[in-house]
Amino acid sequence: MTEYLRGQAQKKEQLKAIIKKLHQGASVNDVRKEFEALSLTVTPLEITALEQSLMDEGMPAEEIQRLCDVHAEVFKGHIVGGEPATEATQQDALHPANMLKQENRAIEDLLDAELKSALEGFLVAPGPDSQRAAITAVERLLLIDRHYSKKEHLIFPLMEKHGITAPPKVMWAVDDEIRGKVKALKCLLTDSRPDPAAIKEAHAAVTAQVKDMIFKEEEIMLPMVSDKFSLDEWQAIEAGSHEIGFPFFPEGVGRWQPSGLELAGAATDSVDTTMSITGEIAFDAGTLSAQEANAIFNVLPLDMTFVDAGDRVKYFTQGKERIFDRPKTILGREVHRCHPPASVHIVETIIASFRSGEKDHEDFWIPFGDKFVHIRYFAVRNRQGQYLGTLEVTQDVKPLTALTGEKRLL
C-alpha cells in the first residue's frame, strides 16, 4: 500500500510538471511526447485533482481556462476508467446524463451538416438567400446556451456540493468563450461587407472549441459524477432540464422515471402547500398563510431571488415572468458560483457595499433577446440596520416603456 501511494504521488507530480510546462510556453507536441514517454493513463478524477492542485498552489483559474483545451489535447486518448455508468445511465435514454449526450450528438450534426453546408453555400455564392440560410444556422447554434445552462445551473452546483470545485469554474468560463465566438460569427455574417477569410476562421474556431467541450463533458465531467450523484440529485437535474428546455429536440422529450419510481417526490416542480407550518405568518401589516404568501410572491410580474447574509441563495420566486434560469439546484449555493466567472467581481462588489452599509441598492438594465431587462439589487436589513442579505429583482420593462397616454377604464 505504501508503495502504491508513493507511486500515485509521483504520478501526480509528473502530470503537474507536464501541465506547468504548457503554461510556461512549451509546445503541445513536445509535451504530448513527454507524456506518452511516461506510458501513463489518467482518469477524470485525476485531471480534476490536478487542476485543483494547481489552483491551490496559486495558479489563477483564468490561466487554467486559457489552456484547458490544450490540457485535454495532451491527455486525449489516454483517459481511462473514471467511474462506471450506473445501470440507469446505461439502460435509460431519458436519464439526464444520456440526454446531455443526445444533445451533443444533435450539436455535432448541426456543426457538421447544416452549419457547414450553409456557410460554404454563402461563401461560394454570396447573396441574400444564402446569407439568410447561414445566419439561421448560426442562430440555431446559439441555442447551445441552454445546453450549457443545464451544466452551469444543474450539474455544477451538485459537483461543488461533492467537493469538485475547480472544473465547474474553468468549464463555465470556456462555455462563455464559446457563446461569445458564436455571437461573433453571427456578427461577421450580418456585416454589410462580410469578410470570407474572417468567417472561415471564426467557423473553424467555433467548431473546434464546441467539439472540445463535448469531449470534456462526456469523457471527463460525466464519468466524474456518475457514481457521486444520488438518485434524488439526478431527479433534480432531470426536473430542472425540462424547466430550461431541450431546444435541439423541438418535438419534445419524455420524462425520466427511474426504476419504476414515481417522480412525484423531491424532484418534482410542485410546491408542498401543506408544508409543516400551521397557522398564519405575522408580517408588519397583516398575516398570511404560507400558501398565500407563496402564491402572492409567484404572481408578481417579476423575478425575485434572495441571497442570505452568508452569501447563499436561499429563495427565489417561480412566477410566469421568469427571465433567467433559476432551477432549484442553486438553493444553498454560494452566490458567486451562480454567475459566470467574468461577472463574479461585480456581484461580490455589490454585496460587499451592502454589507458595509456603503450602499442600499444598485440598478442595471440590459437588452436580453426581445426583452429590456431592469435588474435591481436591494440590501435587506432588519429594524436595527443589521444586514440580512441581498434581494435581486428582475423585470422585463419593455412593455412599460411602450406605455403612452392613459388608461382609466376597463
XYZ file of C-alpha atoms in Angstrom:
410
model
C 0.000 0.000 0.000
C 2.819 2.398 0.857
C 4.468 1.678 -2.494
C 1.175 2.287 -4.305
C 0.614 5.620 -2.571
C 4.187 6.649 -3.327
C 3.605 5.782 -6.991
C 0.379 7.794 -7.106
C 2.095 10.816 -5.563
C 4.927 10.540 -8.101
C 2.415 10.287 -10.959
C 0.604 13.396 -9.733
C 3.850 15.379 -9.635
C 4.792 14.161 -13.127
C 1.430 15.280 -14.504
C 1.691 18.645 -12.771
C 5.170 19.182 -14.196
C 3.869 18.446 -17.697
C 0.978 20.903 -17.359
C 3.254 23.590 -15.910
C 5.492 23.298 -18.987
C 2.478 24.067 -21.174
C 1.781 27.197 -19.170
C 5.426 28.194 -19.489
C 5.173 28.113 -23.283
C 6.193 24.582 -24.315
C 4.529 23.254 -27.474
C 1.688 20.746 -27.342
C 3.643 18.242 -29.457
C 6.704 18.334 -27.193
C 4.650 17.997 -24.026
C 2.484 15.250 -25.509
C 5.614 13.275 -26.472
C 6.922 13.616 -22.927
C 3.578 12.450 -21.542
C 3.450 9.457 -23.894
C 7.021 8.521 -22.978
C 5.869 8.084 -19.380
C 3.305 5.466 -20.522
C 0.757 6.920 -18.138
C -3.018 6.927 -18.255
C -5.228 9.372 -16.406
C -8.741 9.209 -15.015
C -11.248 12.076 -14.978
C -10.800 12.388 -11.211
C -7.027 12.707 -11.629
C -7.497 15.550 -14.121
C -9.821 17.251 -11.645
C -7.388 16.809 -8.770
C -4.553 18.057 -10.966
C -6.288 21.319 -11.892
C -7.482 21.820 -8.305
C -3.929 21.307 -7.018
C -2.570 23.899 -9.460
C -5.199 26.395 -8.284
C -4.372 25.627 -4.647
C -0.743 26.458 -5.442
C -1.802 29.860 -6.718
C -2.347 29.356 -10.444
C -5.334 31.569 -11.381
C -8.454 29.877 -12.723
C -8.177 32.157 -15.768
C -4.743 30.688 -16.567
C -6.074 27.132 -16.352
C -9.026 28.191 -18.508
C -6.651 29.686 -21.092
C -5.027 26.316 -21.753
C -7.693 23.834 -20.652
C -8.297 22.839 -24.290
C -4.577 22.102 -24.556
C -4.715 20.006 -21.371
C -7.452 17.893 -22.956
C -5.466 17.618 -26.191
C -2.393 16.316 -24.354
C -4.380 13.683 -22.448
C -6.762 12.724 -25.283
C -6.581 9.007 -25.977
C -5.110 8.304 -22.546
C -8.151 8.971 -20.350
C -9.381 5.734 -18.840
C -11.662 4.452 -16.161
C -13.451 7.121 -14.288
C -16.490 5.750 -12.561
C -18.668 3.217 -14.357
C -22.028 4.440 -15.544
C -24.932 3.479 -13.335
C -27.424 0.895 -14.517
C -29.978 3.653 -15.100
C -27.492 5.600 -17.216
C -26.744 2.547 -19.364
C -30.333 1.467 -19.877
C -32.461 4.583 -19.854
C -32.142 7.033 -22.741
C -34.052 9.675 -20.768
C -31.552 9.732 -17.909
C -30.208 13.325 -17.764
C -26.638 12.172 -18.463
C -27.811 10.410 -21.614
C -29.937 13.393 -22.627
C -26.829 15.581 -22.360
C -25.051 13.180 -24.728
C -28.011 13.111 -27.123
C -27.951 16.904 -27.219
C -24.249 16.698 -28.044
C -25.000 14.401 -30.976
C -27.551 16.941 -32.236
C -24.981 19.738 -31.821
C -22.403 17.711 -33.771
C -24.945 17.124 -36.552
C -25.658 20.856 -36.661
C -21.936 21.670 -36.879
C -21.059 19.025 -39.465
C -24.123 19.319 -41.689
C -26.432 22.338 -41.526
C -23.926 24.981 -40.372
C -21.050 23.767 -42.537
C -23.252 23.496 -45.632
C -24.906 26.887 -45.090
C -21.600 28.705 -44.597
C -19.999 27.028 -47.614
C -23.051 27.936 -49.694
C -22.804 31.582 -48.668
C -19.047 31.785 -49.281
C -19.340 30.150 -52.716
C -22.418 32.104 -53.820
C -22.961 35.203 -51.658
C -26.470 36.596 -51.799
C -29.490 37.432 -49.614
C -30.844 33.865 -49.621
C -27.548 32.123 -48.843
C -26.738 34.778 -46.238
C -30.088 34.242 -44.526
C -29.542 30.459 -44.506
C -26.102 30.898 -42.923
C -27.423 33.293 -40.272
C -30.302 30.908 -39.484
C -27.846 28.033 -38.962
C -25.722 30.153 -36.604
C -28.839 31.216 -34.703
C -29.634 27.526 -34.233
C -26.169 27.031 -32.784
C -26.785 29.927 -30.377
C -29.303 27.600 -28.694
C -26.246 25.857 -27.237
C -26.618 28.462 -24.492
C -29.407 26.389 -22.945
C -27.357 23.193 -23.189
C -24.581 24.913 -21.247
C -27.101 26.399 -18.801
C -28.062 22.871 -17.778
C -24.459 22.216 -16.762
C -23.967 25.561 -15.071
C -27.199 25.671 -13.068
C -27.991 21.984 -12.530
C -24.775 19.938 -12.576
C -22.159 22.401 -11.326
C -23.951 23.156 -8.004
C -24.008 19.439 -7.216
C -20.366 18.991 -8.233
C -19.454 21.757 -5.785
C -21.588 20.103 -3.106
C -19.469 16.965 -3.588
C -16.222 18.937 -3.317
C -15.459 19.208 -7.055
C -14.887 22.950 -7.398
C -12.146 23.636 -9.980
C -13.700 22.062 -13.137
C -17.012 23.971 -12.902
C -15.227 27.309 -12.622
C -12.968 26.607 -15.609
C -15.664 24.968 -17.746
C -18.157 27.806 -17.220
C -15.571 30.337 -18.402
C -14.986 28.286 -21.565
C -18.750 27.992 -22.114
C -18.883 31.797 -22.110
C -15.998 31.938 -24.597
C -17.954 29.662 -26.930
C -21.110 31.755 -26.565
C -19.079 34.835 -27.459
C -17.490 33.199 -30.503
C -20.840 32.039 -31.886
C -22.233 35.564 -31.477
C -19.119 36.959 -33.182
C -19.654 34.577 -36.118
C -23.204 35.859 -36.491
C -21.922 39.462 -36.457
C -19.488 38.635 -39.269
C -22.340 37.224 -41.343
C -24.613 40.219 -40.781
C -21.904 42.730 -41.693
C -22.703 44.885 -44.723
C -19.474 43.627 -46.347
C -18.828 40.103 -44.982
C -15.164 39.047 -44.887
C -14.881 35.438 -46.218
C -11.482 34.809 -44.582
C -12.713 36.031 -41.193
C -15.865 33.912 -41.485
C -13.845 30.775 -42.296
C -11.503 31.403 -39.366
C -14.352 32.086 -36.930
C -16.254 28.992 -38.110
C -13.192 26.770 -37.637
C -12.579 28.170 -34.141
C -16.201 27.675 -33.066
C -16.339 24.119 -34.407
C -13.082 23.112 -32.716
C -13.973 24.597 -29.338
C -17.517 23.209 -29.261
C -16.223 19.716 -30.082
C -13.516 20.022 -27.426
C -16.217 20.905 -24.898
C -18.251 17.858 -25.950
C -15.173 15.720 -25.271
C -14.738 17.279 -21.811
C -18.394 16.829 -20.924
C -18.525 13.172 -21.921
C -15.014 11.921 -21.123
C -14.243 13.960 -18.017
C -17.304 15.572 -16.394
C -19.916 12.810 -16.654
C -17.608 9.939 -15.584
C -16.510 12.142 -12.687
C -20.048 12.491 -11.299
C -21.746 9.262 -12.370
C -21.460 7.480 -9.023
C -21.324 10.606 -6.851
C -24.787 11.973 -7.584
C -27.643 10.329 -5.720
C -30.921 9.320 -7.346
C -32.576 12.393 -5.820
C -29.869 14.602 -7.325
C -30.281 13.083 -10.791
C -34.051 13.591 -10.458
C -33.473 17.247 -9.559
C -31.273 17.608 -12.662
C -33.975 15.975 -14.787
C -36.685 18.296 -13.452
C -34.505 21.359 -13.982
C -33.590 20.208 -17.500
C -37.251 20.240 -18.521
C -37.599 23.693 -17.000
C -34.670 25.015 -19.084
C -35.819 23.088 -22.143
C -34.393 20.985 -24.975
C -34.043 23.368 -27.940
C -32.414 20.750 -30.165
C -35.447 18.462 -29.744
C -38.428 20.631 -30.783
C -40.654 17.560 -30.874
C -40.294 17.348 -27.098
C -38.620 14.991 -24.640
C -40.294 12.454 -22.382
C -39.910 12.373 -18.619
C -37.404 10.054 -16.958
C -38.899 7.585 -14.489
C -36.023 5.664 -12.898
C -36.556 2.034 -11.990
C -40.320 2.388 -11.960
C -40.234 5.014 -9.218
C -42.828 7.762 -9.265
C -41.463 11.233 -9.995
C -43.802 12.867 -7.530
C -41.043 13.114 -4.927
C -38.350 15.655 -4.276
C -37.531 16.302 -7.922
C -40.986 17.440 -8.992
C -41.841 21.059 -9.651
C -44.812 21.054 -7.311
C -44.824 23.108 -4.134
C -45.878 21.386 -0.945
C -48.562 23.829 0.047
C -49.457 21.930 3.220
C -45.898 22.406 4.497
C -45.107 21.908 8.147
C -46.208 25.383 9.155
C -49.570 25.703 10.833
C -51.456 28.916 11.364
C -50.562 32.319 9.965
C -47.266 34.113 9.429
C -47.290 37.527 11.089
C -45.984 40.428 8.979
C -45.664 44.101 9.902
C -49.070 44.747 8.353
C -51.267 41.684 8.493
C -50.927 37.918 8.423
C -50.779 35.341 5.642
C -50.714 31.588 5.450
C -47.614 30.031 3.908
C -49.739 29.026 0.912
C -50.992 32.589 0.439
C -47.511 34.100 0.783
C -46.058 31.659 -1.748
C -48.884 32.354 -4.218
C -48.565 36.147 -3.822
C -44.812 36.115 -4.463
C -45.268 33.906 -7.522
C -47.984 36.084 -9.093
C -45.807 39.221 -9.099
C -44.794 40.243 -12.669
C -41.082 39.949 -11.876
C -38.399 37.574 -10.610
C -37.073 37.805 -7.063
C -34.051 35.962 -5.667
C -32.874 36.283 -2.056
C -29.268 35.691 -1.014
C -28.812 35.431 2.762
C -26.157 37.068 4.945
C -23.921 34.043 4.395
C -23.964 34.730 0.626
C -26.008 31.626 -0.186
C -29.088 31.518 -2.412
C -31.994 30.911 -0.063
C -35.148 31.628 -2.058
C -36.489 32.608 -5.461
C -39.942 33.147 -6.893
C -41.395 30.864 -9.551
C -43.840 33.073 -11.392
C -44.778 33.271 -15.058
C -42.463 36.237 -15.709
C -39.203 34.342 -15.222
C -36.299 35.860 -17.132
C -33.163 33.996 -16.071
C -32.855 30.274 -15.307
C -33.440 29.562 -11.616
C -33.507 25.764 -11.067
C -33.884 24.511 -7.504
C -30.365 23.067 -7.557
C -28.978 26.576 -6.917
C -30.664 26.736 -3.498
C -27.962 26.727 -0.828
C -25.267 27.501 -3.398
C -22.760 30.289 -2.768
C -23.929 33.182 -4.923
C -20.539 33.819 -6.520
C -20.721 30.311 -8.004
C -24.079 31.126 -9.649
C -22.575 33.683 -12.024
C -20.153 33.440 -14.945
C -16.529 33.963 -13.833
C -16.320 37.189 -15.850
C -19.077 38.867 -13.784
C -18.400 37.425 -10.323
C -16.437 40.508 -9.233
C -19.483 42.718 -9.872
C -21.689 40.567 -7.638
C -19.060 40.475 -4.897
C -18.598 44.266 -5.044
C -22.348 44.883 -4.740
C -22.750 42.558 -1.765
C -19.673 43.996 -0.025
C -21.084 47.525 -0.387
C -24.414 46.369 1.070
C -22.787 44.550 3.955
C -20.638 47.569 4.874
C -23.598 49.941 4.671
C -21.997 51.956 1.875
C -24.982 51.328 -0.417
C -28.580 50.164 -0.127
C -29.373 49.444 -3.776
C -27.852 49.127 -7.244
C -29.548 49.129 -10.659
C -28.630 47.742 -14.083
C -30.521 47.447 -17.370
C -29.707 45.319 -20.394
C -31.287 44.194 -23.682
C -31.947 40.451 -23.408
C -33.367 38.794 -26.511
C -36.685 40.508 -27.223
C -36.809 41.932 -23.689
C -35.384 45.005 -21.987
C -34.492 43.818 -18.502
C -34.220 46.012 -15.417
C -32.087 44.311 -12.743
C -32.225 45.780 -9.240
C -30.338 44.777 -6.103
C -31.504 45.788 -2.626
C -29.796 45.426 0.740
C -32.192 43.691 3.140
C -31.836 44.833 6.761
C -33.780 44.397 9.993
C -35.076 47.313 12.047
C -31.727 47.627 13.797
C -29.966 48.005 10.434
C -28.329 44.574 10.590
C -27.595 43.144 7.139
C -29.786 40.094 6.428
C -28.994 39.559 2.773
C -29.478 40.822 -0.771
C -32.649 40.782 -2.857
C -32.343 40.672 -6.650
C -35.394 41.838 -8.594
C -35.508 41.422 -12.380
C -38.294 42.595 -14.656
C -38.893 42.962 -18.369
C -39.755 46.670 -18.561
C -40.135 46.794 -22.343
C -43.971 46.717 -22.110
C -43.818 49.555 -19.560
C -41.589 51.757 -21.707
C -44.113 51.390 -24.530
C -46.963 52.901 -22.476
C -48.322 56.258 -23.615
C -51.314 58.387 -22.732
C -53.533 56.946 -20.019
C -55.907 54.083 -19.257
C -58.673 54.702 -16.736
C -61.416 52.304 -17.831
C -61.777 48.564 -18.330
